[in-house]
mmCIF file of C-alpha atoms in Angstrom:
data_model
loop_
_atom_site.group_PDB
_atom_site.id
_atom_site.type_symbol
_atom_site.label_atom_id
_atom_site.label_comp_id
_atom_site.label_asym_id
_atom_site.label_seq_id
_atom_site.Cartn_x
_atom_site.Cartn_y
_atom_site.Cartn_z
ATOM 1 C CA UNK D 3 -9.048 -0.778 4.245
ATOM 2 C CA UNK D 4 -8.160 1.469 1.074
ATOM 3 C CA UNK D 5 -5.081 -1.466 0.740
ATOM 4 C CA UNK D 6 -2.979 1.989 0.312
ATOM 5 C CA UNK D 7 -0.150 1.933 3.496
ATOM 6 C CA UNK D 8 1.580 4.921 4.499
ATOM 7 C CA UNK D 9 4.060 5.216 7.067
ATOM 8 C CA UNK D 10 4.809 6.468 10.012
ATOM 9 C CA UNK D 11 0.781 7.794 11.430
ATOM 10 C CA UNK D 12 2.900 10.240 13.100
ATOM 11 C CA UNK D 13 5.698 12.385 12.910
ATOM 12 C CA UNK D 14 6.944 15.289 15.026
ATOM 13 C CA UNK D 15 10.495 17.246 14.517
ATOM 14 C CA UNK D 16 11.795 20.555 14.558
ATOM 15 C CA UNK D 17 11.965 23.214 12.006
ATOM 16 C CA UNK D 18 15.043 22.846 9.834
ATOM 17 C CA UNK D 19 14.444 19.287 9.721
ATOM 18 C CA UNK D 20 14.357 16.290 6.854
ATOM 19 C CA UNK D 21 11.930 13.568 7.257
ATOM 20 C CA UNK D 22 10.903 10.896 4.443
ATOM 21 C CA UNK D 23 6.895 9.935 3.858
ATOM 22 C CA UNK D 24 6.519 6.716 2.959
ATOM 23 C CA UNK D 25 3.653 4.712 0.517
ATOM 24 C CA UNK D 26 2.231 1.240 -0.517
ATOM 25 C CA UNK D 27 0.008 1.631 -2.860
ATOM 26 C CA UNK D 28 -1.968 -0.768 -3.403
ATOM 27 C CA UNK D 29 -1.878 -4.377 -4.795
ATOM 28 C CA UNK D 30 -1.731 -3.576 -8.785
ATOM 29 C CA UNK D 31 -1.748 0.130 -8.904
ATOM 30 C CA UNK D 32 0.329 1.299 -10.712
ATOM 31 C CA UNK D 33 0.239 5.859 -10.645
ATOM 32 C CA UNK D 34 0.657 6.989 -6.928
ATOM 33 C CA UNK D 35 -0.357 11.005 -5.708
ATOM 34 C CA UNK D 36 0.527 12.689 -3.046
ATOM 35 C CA UNK D 37 -1.938 15.847 -1.442
ATOM 36 C CA UNK D 38 -1.423 17.882 1.423
ATOM 37 C CA UNK D 39 -4.143 18.665 3.592
ATOM 38 C CA UNK D 40 -3.491 21.656 5.806
ATOM 39 C CA UNK D 41 -6.175 24.358 8.008
ATOM 40 C CA UNK D 42 -5.524 27.036 6.054
ATOM 41 C CA UNK D 43 -4.924 25.211 2.510
ATOM 42 C CA UNK D 44 -7.386 23.034 2.930
ATOM 43 C CA UNK D 45 -6.721 19.134 0.176
ATOM 44 C CA UNK D 46 -3.689 20.784 -2.353
ATOM 45 C CA UNK D 47 -2.514 17.970 -4.890
ATOM 46 C CA UNK D 48 1.084 17.827 -4.552
ATOM 47 C CA UNK D 49 2.972 15.577 -7.526
ATOM 48 C CA UNK D 50 1.950 12.229 -8.855
ATOM 49 C CA UNK D 51 3.760 9.279 -10.331
ATOM 50 C CA UNK D 52 3.163 6.643 -13.099
ATOM 51 C CA UNK D 53 4.772 3.657 -12.968
ATOM 52 C CA UNK D 54 8.489 5.397 -11.336
ATOM 53 C CA UNK D 55 7.827 8.389 -13.601
ATOM 54 C CA UNK D 56 7.053 11.760 -12.737
ATOM 55 C CA UNK D 57 3.596 12.332 -14.435
ATOM 56 C CA UNK D 58 2.289 15.593 -12.954
ATOM 57 C CA UNK D 59 3.607 18.358 -10.448
ATOM 58 C CA UNK D 60 1.092 20.440 -9.237
ATOM 59 C CA UNK D 61 1.526 22.701 -5.972
ATOM 60 C CA UNK D 62 4.860 21.297 -4.249
ATOM 61 C CA UNK D 63 7.430 23.459 -2.793
ATOM 62 C CA UNK D 64 11.105 23.241 -4.028
ATOM 63 C CA UNK D 65 11.770 21.772 -0.707
ATOM 64 C CA UNK D 66 9.971 18.966 -1.052
ATOM 65 C CA UNK D 67 10.963 15.968 -3.450
ATOM 66 C CA UNK D 68 9.356 12.392 -3.983
ATOM 67 C CA UNK D 69 9.956 9.325 -6.007
ATOM 68 C CA UNK D 70 8.683 6.100 -7.163
ATOM 69 C CA UNK D 71 10.579 2.956 -7.047
ATOM 70 C CA UNK D 72 10.422 0.016 -9.310
ATOM 71 C CA UNK D 73 8.573 -1.538 -6.933
ATOM 72 C CA UNK D 74 6.106 1.262 -7.470
ATOM 73 C CA UNK D 75 6.160 2.117 -3.625
ATOM 74 C CA UNK D 76 6.880 5.727 -2.923
ATOM 75 C CA UNK D 77 8.187 8.388 -0.705
ATOM 76 C CA UNK D 78 7.902 12.105 -0.091
ATOM 77 C CA UNK D 79 11.229 14.312 1.233
ATOM 78 C CA UNK D 80 10.620 17.070 2.911
ATOM 79 C CA UNK D 81 13.542 19.009 3.868
ATOM 80 C CA UNK D 82 14.409 22.651 5.520
ATOM 81 C CA UNK D 83 11.198 22.387 7.354
ATOM 82 C CA UNK D 84 9.099 24.531 8.522
ATOM 83 C CA UNK D 85 5.801 25.196 10.743
ATOM 84 C CA UNK D 86 3.770 26.169 7.751
ATOM 85 C CA UNK D 87 4.501 22.812 6.635
ATOM 86 C CA UNK D 88 2.641 21.052 9.882
ATOM 87 C CA UNK D 89 -0.624 19.251 7.600
ATOM 88 C CA UNK D 90 -1.653 15.909 7.268
ATOM 89 C CA UNK D 91 0.082 14.156 3.858
ATOM 90 C CA UNK D 92 -2.188 11.417 2.153
ATOM 91 C CA UNK D 93 -1.240 8.952 -0.650
ATOM 92 C CA UNK D 94 -3.525 7.881 -2.951
ATOM 93 C CA UNK D 95 -3.018 5.210 -5.817
ATOM 94 C CA UNK D 96 -4.911 4.119 -8.452
ATOM 95 C CA UNK D 97 -5.022 1.609 -11.459
ATOM 96 C CA UNK D 98 -3.250 4.224 -13.981
ATOM 97 C CA UNK D 99 -4.235 4.878 -17.567
ATOM 98 C CA UNK D 100 -7.663 4.497 -17.144
ATOM 99 C CA UNK D 101 -9.637 7.425 -16.421
ATOM 100 C CA UNK D 102 -12.256 5.908 -15.000
ATOM 101 C CA UNK D 103 -10.869 4.208 -12.156
ATOM 102 C CA UNK D 104 -11.218 6.395 -8.787
ATOM 103 C CA UNK D 105 -8.539 7.080 -6.410
ATOM 104 C CA UNK D 106 -7.970 5.301 -2.831
ATOM 105 C CA UNK D 107 -6.473 6.525 0.024
ATOM 106 C CA UNK D 108 -4.059 5.893 2.298
ATOM 107 C CA UNK D 109 -4.677 6.672 6.342
ATOM 108 C CA UNK D 110 -2.217 9.809 5.621
ATOM 109 C CA UNK D 111 0.880 10.667 8.108
ATOM 110 C CA UNK D 112 0.107 13.508 10.444
ATOM 111 C CA UNK D 113 3.622 15.550 10.411
ATOM 112 C CA UNK D 114 3.407 18.275 12.923
ATOM 113 C CA UNK D 115 6.767 20.585 13.222
ATOM 114 C CA UNK D 116 7.869 22.292 17.014
ATOM 115 C CA UNK V 22 -7.794 25.433 -14.233
ATOM 116 C CA UNK V 23 -10.860 24.385 -12.392
ATOM 117 C CA UNK V 24 -12.147 25.369 -9.050
ATOM 118 C CA UNK V 25 -14.956 23.188 -6.871
ATOM 119 C CA UNK V 26 -16.781 25.389 -4.500
ATOM 120 C CA UNK V 27 -18.295 23.729 -1.773
ATOM 121 C CA UNK V 28 -20.414 27.010 0.267
ATOM 122 C CA UNK V 29 -21.417 25.498 2.950
ATOM 123 C CA UNK V 30 -18.800 25.113 5.648
ATOM 124 C CA UNK V 31 -21.008 23.198 8.079
ATOM 125 C CA UNK V 32 -24.551 21.617 8.325
ATOM 126 C CA UNK V 33 -26.442 20.044 10.688
ATOM 127 C CA UNK V 34 -29.256 16.981 10.504
ATOM 128 C CA UNK V 35 -31.482 14.969 12.663
ATOM 129 C CA UNK V 36 -30.648 11.701 12.823
ATOM 130 C CA UNK V 37 -33.267 9.347 10.128
ATOM 131 C CA UNK V 38 -33.590 12.538 8.453
ATOM 132 C CA UNK V 39 -32.133 14.392 5.078
ATOM 133 C CA UNK V 40 -29.917 16.531 4.090
ATOM 134 C CA UNK V 41 -28.206 17.877 0.782
ATOM 135 C CA UNK V 42 -24.835 18.813 0.568
ATOM 136 C CA UNK V 43 -23.951 21.752 -2.494
ATOM 137 C CA UNK V 44 -21.074 21.584 -4.402
ATOM 138 C CA UNK V 45 -20.785 23.623 -7.207
ATOM 139 C CA UNK V 46 -17.761 23.623 -10.547
ATOM 140 C CA UNK V 47 -16.345 25.841 -12.941
ATOM 141 C CA UNK V 48 -14.506 24.133 -15.817
ATOM 142 C CA UNK V 49 -13.761 24.505 -19.771
ATOM 143 C CA UNK V 50 -13.803 20.594 -20.050
ATOM 144 C CA UNK V 51 -17.134 18.325 -21.205
ATOM 145 C CA UNK V 52 -15.749 14.979 -19.708
ATOM 146 C CA UNK V 53 -14.563 14.914 -16.084
ATOM 147 C CA UNK V 54 -15.721 13.547 -13.294
ATOM 148 C CA UNK V 55 -16.851 14.294 -9.704
ATOM 149 C CA UNK V 56 -16.759 12.951 -6.521
ATOM 150 C CA UNK V 57 -17.656 12.925 -3.201
ATOM 151 C CA UNK V 58 -15.228 12.035 -0.420
ATOM 152 C CA UNK V 59 -16.054 11.821 3.579
ATOM 153 C CA UNK V 60 -13.482 12.566 5.945
ATOM 154 C CA UNK V 61 -14.223 11.388 9.539
ATOM 155 C CA UNK V 62 -12.858 12.197 13.155
ATOM 156 C CA UNK V 63 -10.414 9.468 12.459
ATOM 157 C CA UNK V 64 -8.831 11.280 9.013
ATOM 158 C CA UNK V 65 -9.141 8.454 6.561
ATOM 159 C CA UNK V 66 -10.621 9.872 3.312
ATOM 160 C CA UNK V 67 -13.678 7.465 2.303
ATOM 161 C CA UNK V 68 -14.806 7.371 -1.172
ATOM 162 C CA UNK V 69 -18.477 8.162 -0.753
ATOM 163 C CA UNK V 70 -20.042 8.026 -4.673
ATOM 164 C CA UNK V 71 -18.825 9.335 -7.701
ATOM 165 C CA UNK V 72 -20.292 10.819 -11.567
ATOM 166 C CA UNK V 73 -18.996 10.419 -14.791
ATOM 167 C CA UNK V 74 -19.894 13.383 -16.513
ATOM 168 C CA UNK V 75 -21.013 11.673 -19.482
ATOM 169 C CA UNK V 76 -23.775 10.001 -17.945
ATOM 170 C CA UNK V 77 -26.935 11.857 -17.388
ATOM 171 C CA UNK V 78 -28.508 9.661 -14.787
ATOM 172 C CA UNK V 79 -27.338 10.594 -10.980
ATOM 173 C CA UNK V 80 -24.837 7.763 -9.446
ATOM 174 C CA UNK V 81 -26.586 6.841 -6.264
ATOM 175 C CA UNK V 82 -25.185 4.348 -3.430
ATOM 176 C CA UNK V 83 -27.890 3.116 -1.121
ATOM 177 C CA UNK V 84 -28.605 6.000 1.209
ATOM 178 C CA UNK V 85 -26.213 8.156 -1.088
ATOM 179 C CA UNK V 86 -27.085 9.968 -4.454
ATOM 180 C CA UNK V 87 -26.441 13.121 -6.237
ATOM 181 C CA UNK V 88 -28.234 15.374 -7.954
ATOM 182 C CA UNK V 89 -25.560 15.872 -11.081
ATOM 183 C CA UNK V 90 -26.671 18.885 -13.277
ATOM 184 C CA UNK V 91 -23.982 19.445 -16.129
ATOM 185 C CA UNK V 92 -25.262 23.011 -17.065
ATOM 186 C CA UNK V 93 -25.494 24.258 -14.073
ATOM 187 C CA UNK V 94 -22.159 23.281 -12.869
ATOM 188 C CA UNK V 95 -23.687 21.542 -9.739
ATOM 189 C CA UNK V 96 -22.836 18.417 -7.738
ATOM 190 C CA UNK V 97 -24.754 18.394 -4.707
ATOM 191 C CA UNK V 98 -25.032 15.126 -2.464
ATOM 192 C CA UNK V 99 -28.128 13.776 -1.021
ATOM 193 C CA UNK V 100 -27.637 11.865 2.468
ATOM 194 C CA UNK V 101 -30.594 9.882 3.319
ATOM 195 C CA UNK V 102 -32.336 8.150 6.722
ATOM 196 C CA UNK V 103 -29.150 9.944 8.238
ATOM 197 C CA UNK V 104 -26.821 7.832 10.868
ATOM 198 C CA UNK V 105 -24.741 8.898 13.458
ATOM 199 C CA UNK V 106 -21.794 7.299 11.200
ATOM 200 C CA UNK V 107 -22.348 9.612 8.714
ATOM 201 C CA UNK V 108 -21.005 12.797 10.956
ATOM 202 C CA UNK V 109 -18.256 13.679 9.209
ATOM 203 C CA UNK V 110 -16.675 15.966 6.652
ATOM 204 C CA UNK V 111 -17.555 15.875 2.873
ATOM 205 C CA UNK V 112 -15.486 16.891 0.365
ATOM 206 C CA UNK V 113 -16.782 17.808 -3.291
ATOM 207 C CA UNK V 114 -13.630 16.695 -5.671
ATOM 208 C CA UNK V 115 -13.442 17.043 -9.686
ATOM 209 C CA UNK V 116 -11.010 15.260 -11.473
ATOM 210 C CA UNK V 117 -10.521 15.796 -15.943
ATOM 211 C CA UNK V 118 -11.056 12.840 -18.149
ATOM 212 C CA UNK V 119 -8.830 13.995 -20.841
ATOM 213 C CA UNK V 120 -6.914 12.191 -22.242
ATOM 214 C CA UNK V 121 -3.334 12.684 -21.233
ATOM 215 C CA UNK V 122 -4.311 14.946 -18.264
ATOM 216 C CA UNK V 123 -2.604 13.542 -14.405
ATOM 217 C CA UNK V 124 -6.158 13.161 -13.860
ATOM 218 C CA UNK V 125 -5.094 14.928 -10.364
ATOM 219 C CA UNK V 126 -8.201 15.765 -7.713
ATOM 220 C CA UNK V 127 -9.167 19.323 -7.511
ATOM 221 C CA UNK V 128 -11.107 19.448 -4.080
ATOM 222 C CA UNK V 129 -13.431 21.898 -2.621
ATOM 223 C CA UNK V 130 -13.162 23.101 0.831
ATOM 224 C CA UNK V 131 -15.304 20.727 2.362
ATOM 225 C CA UNK V 132 -18.732 20.265 5.041
ATOM 226 C CA UNK V 133 -18.763 19.509 8.305
ATOM 227 C CA UNK V 134 -21.365 17.374 9.019
ATOM 228 C CA UNK V 135 -22.793 16.680 12.716
ATOM 229 C CA UNK V 136 -25.710 14.425 12.655
ATOM 230 C CA UNK V 137 -27.921 14.932 16.358
ATOM 231 C CA UNK V 138 -29.534 12.040 17.367
#
């Protein structure tokens, strides 16, 4: 158990819909990272938050957004969903601000768009 | 931008034997970290081993060890005494250690390891 909790584990929805993925980092971790794993793109970094503020953006679509709340949990919002958004979405956390600390991954949310 | 290349899409090994997974990377930075993550069929991402670029000594974690060649930008993973539970997708990953960077992980495409009984 990595200590990172992601909900829900599975999500099935239709094109055009909007979903929210939730992540609770390990206790004491200030940084949260979101990654997308798909068959064609592999594992790609989407966005990072540190202590409530956006730290960096990667290959994140404009239809996607995220935030980190005062209690440090994070949510990834995906809107106007397309078939190509079907993927496994991982959240990872680290202490943050200390680059020698590894990232610990949650079990992921499997998103299926029908 | 940094890139990570895993040239072996699939590998297989007999139980109790040794296997080496290859990884090369491209970076202009001098300080960075390298990782191997394991993803079994359960889809969890499990950290196997990590290497700090400033350390010349190769990292070792029980049956897992790396061969880090900084000049060649090569970072291979050796699994000794392979076990059935080692069967998984293995990802090599790079992370900058540069001050002010976001410390994101850049992953390779992965190597699917099969362990034959």
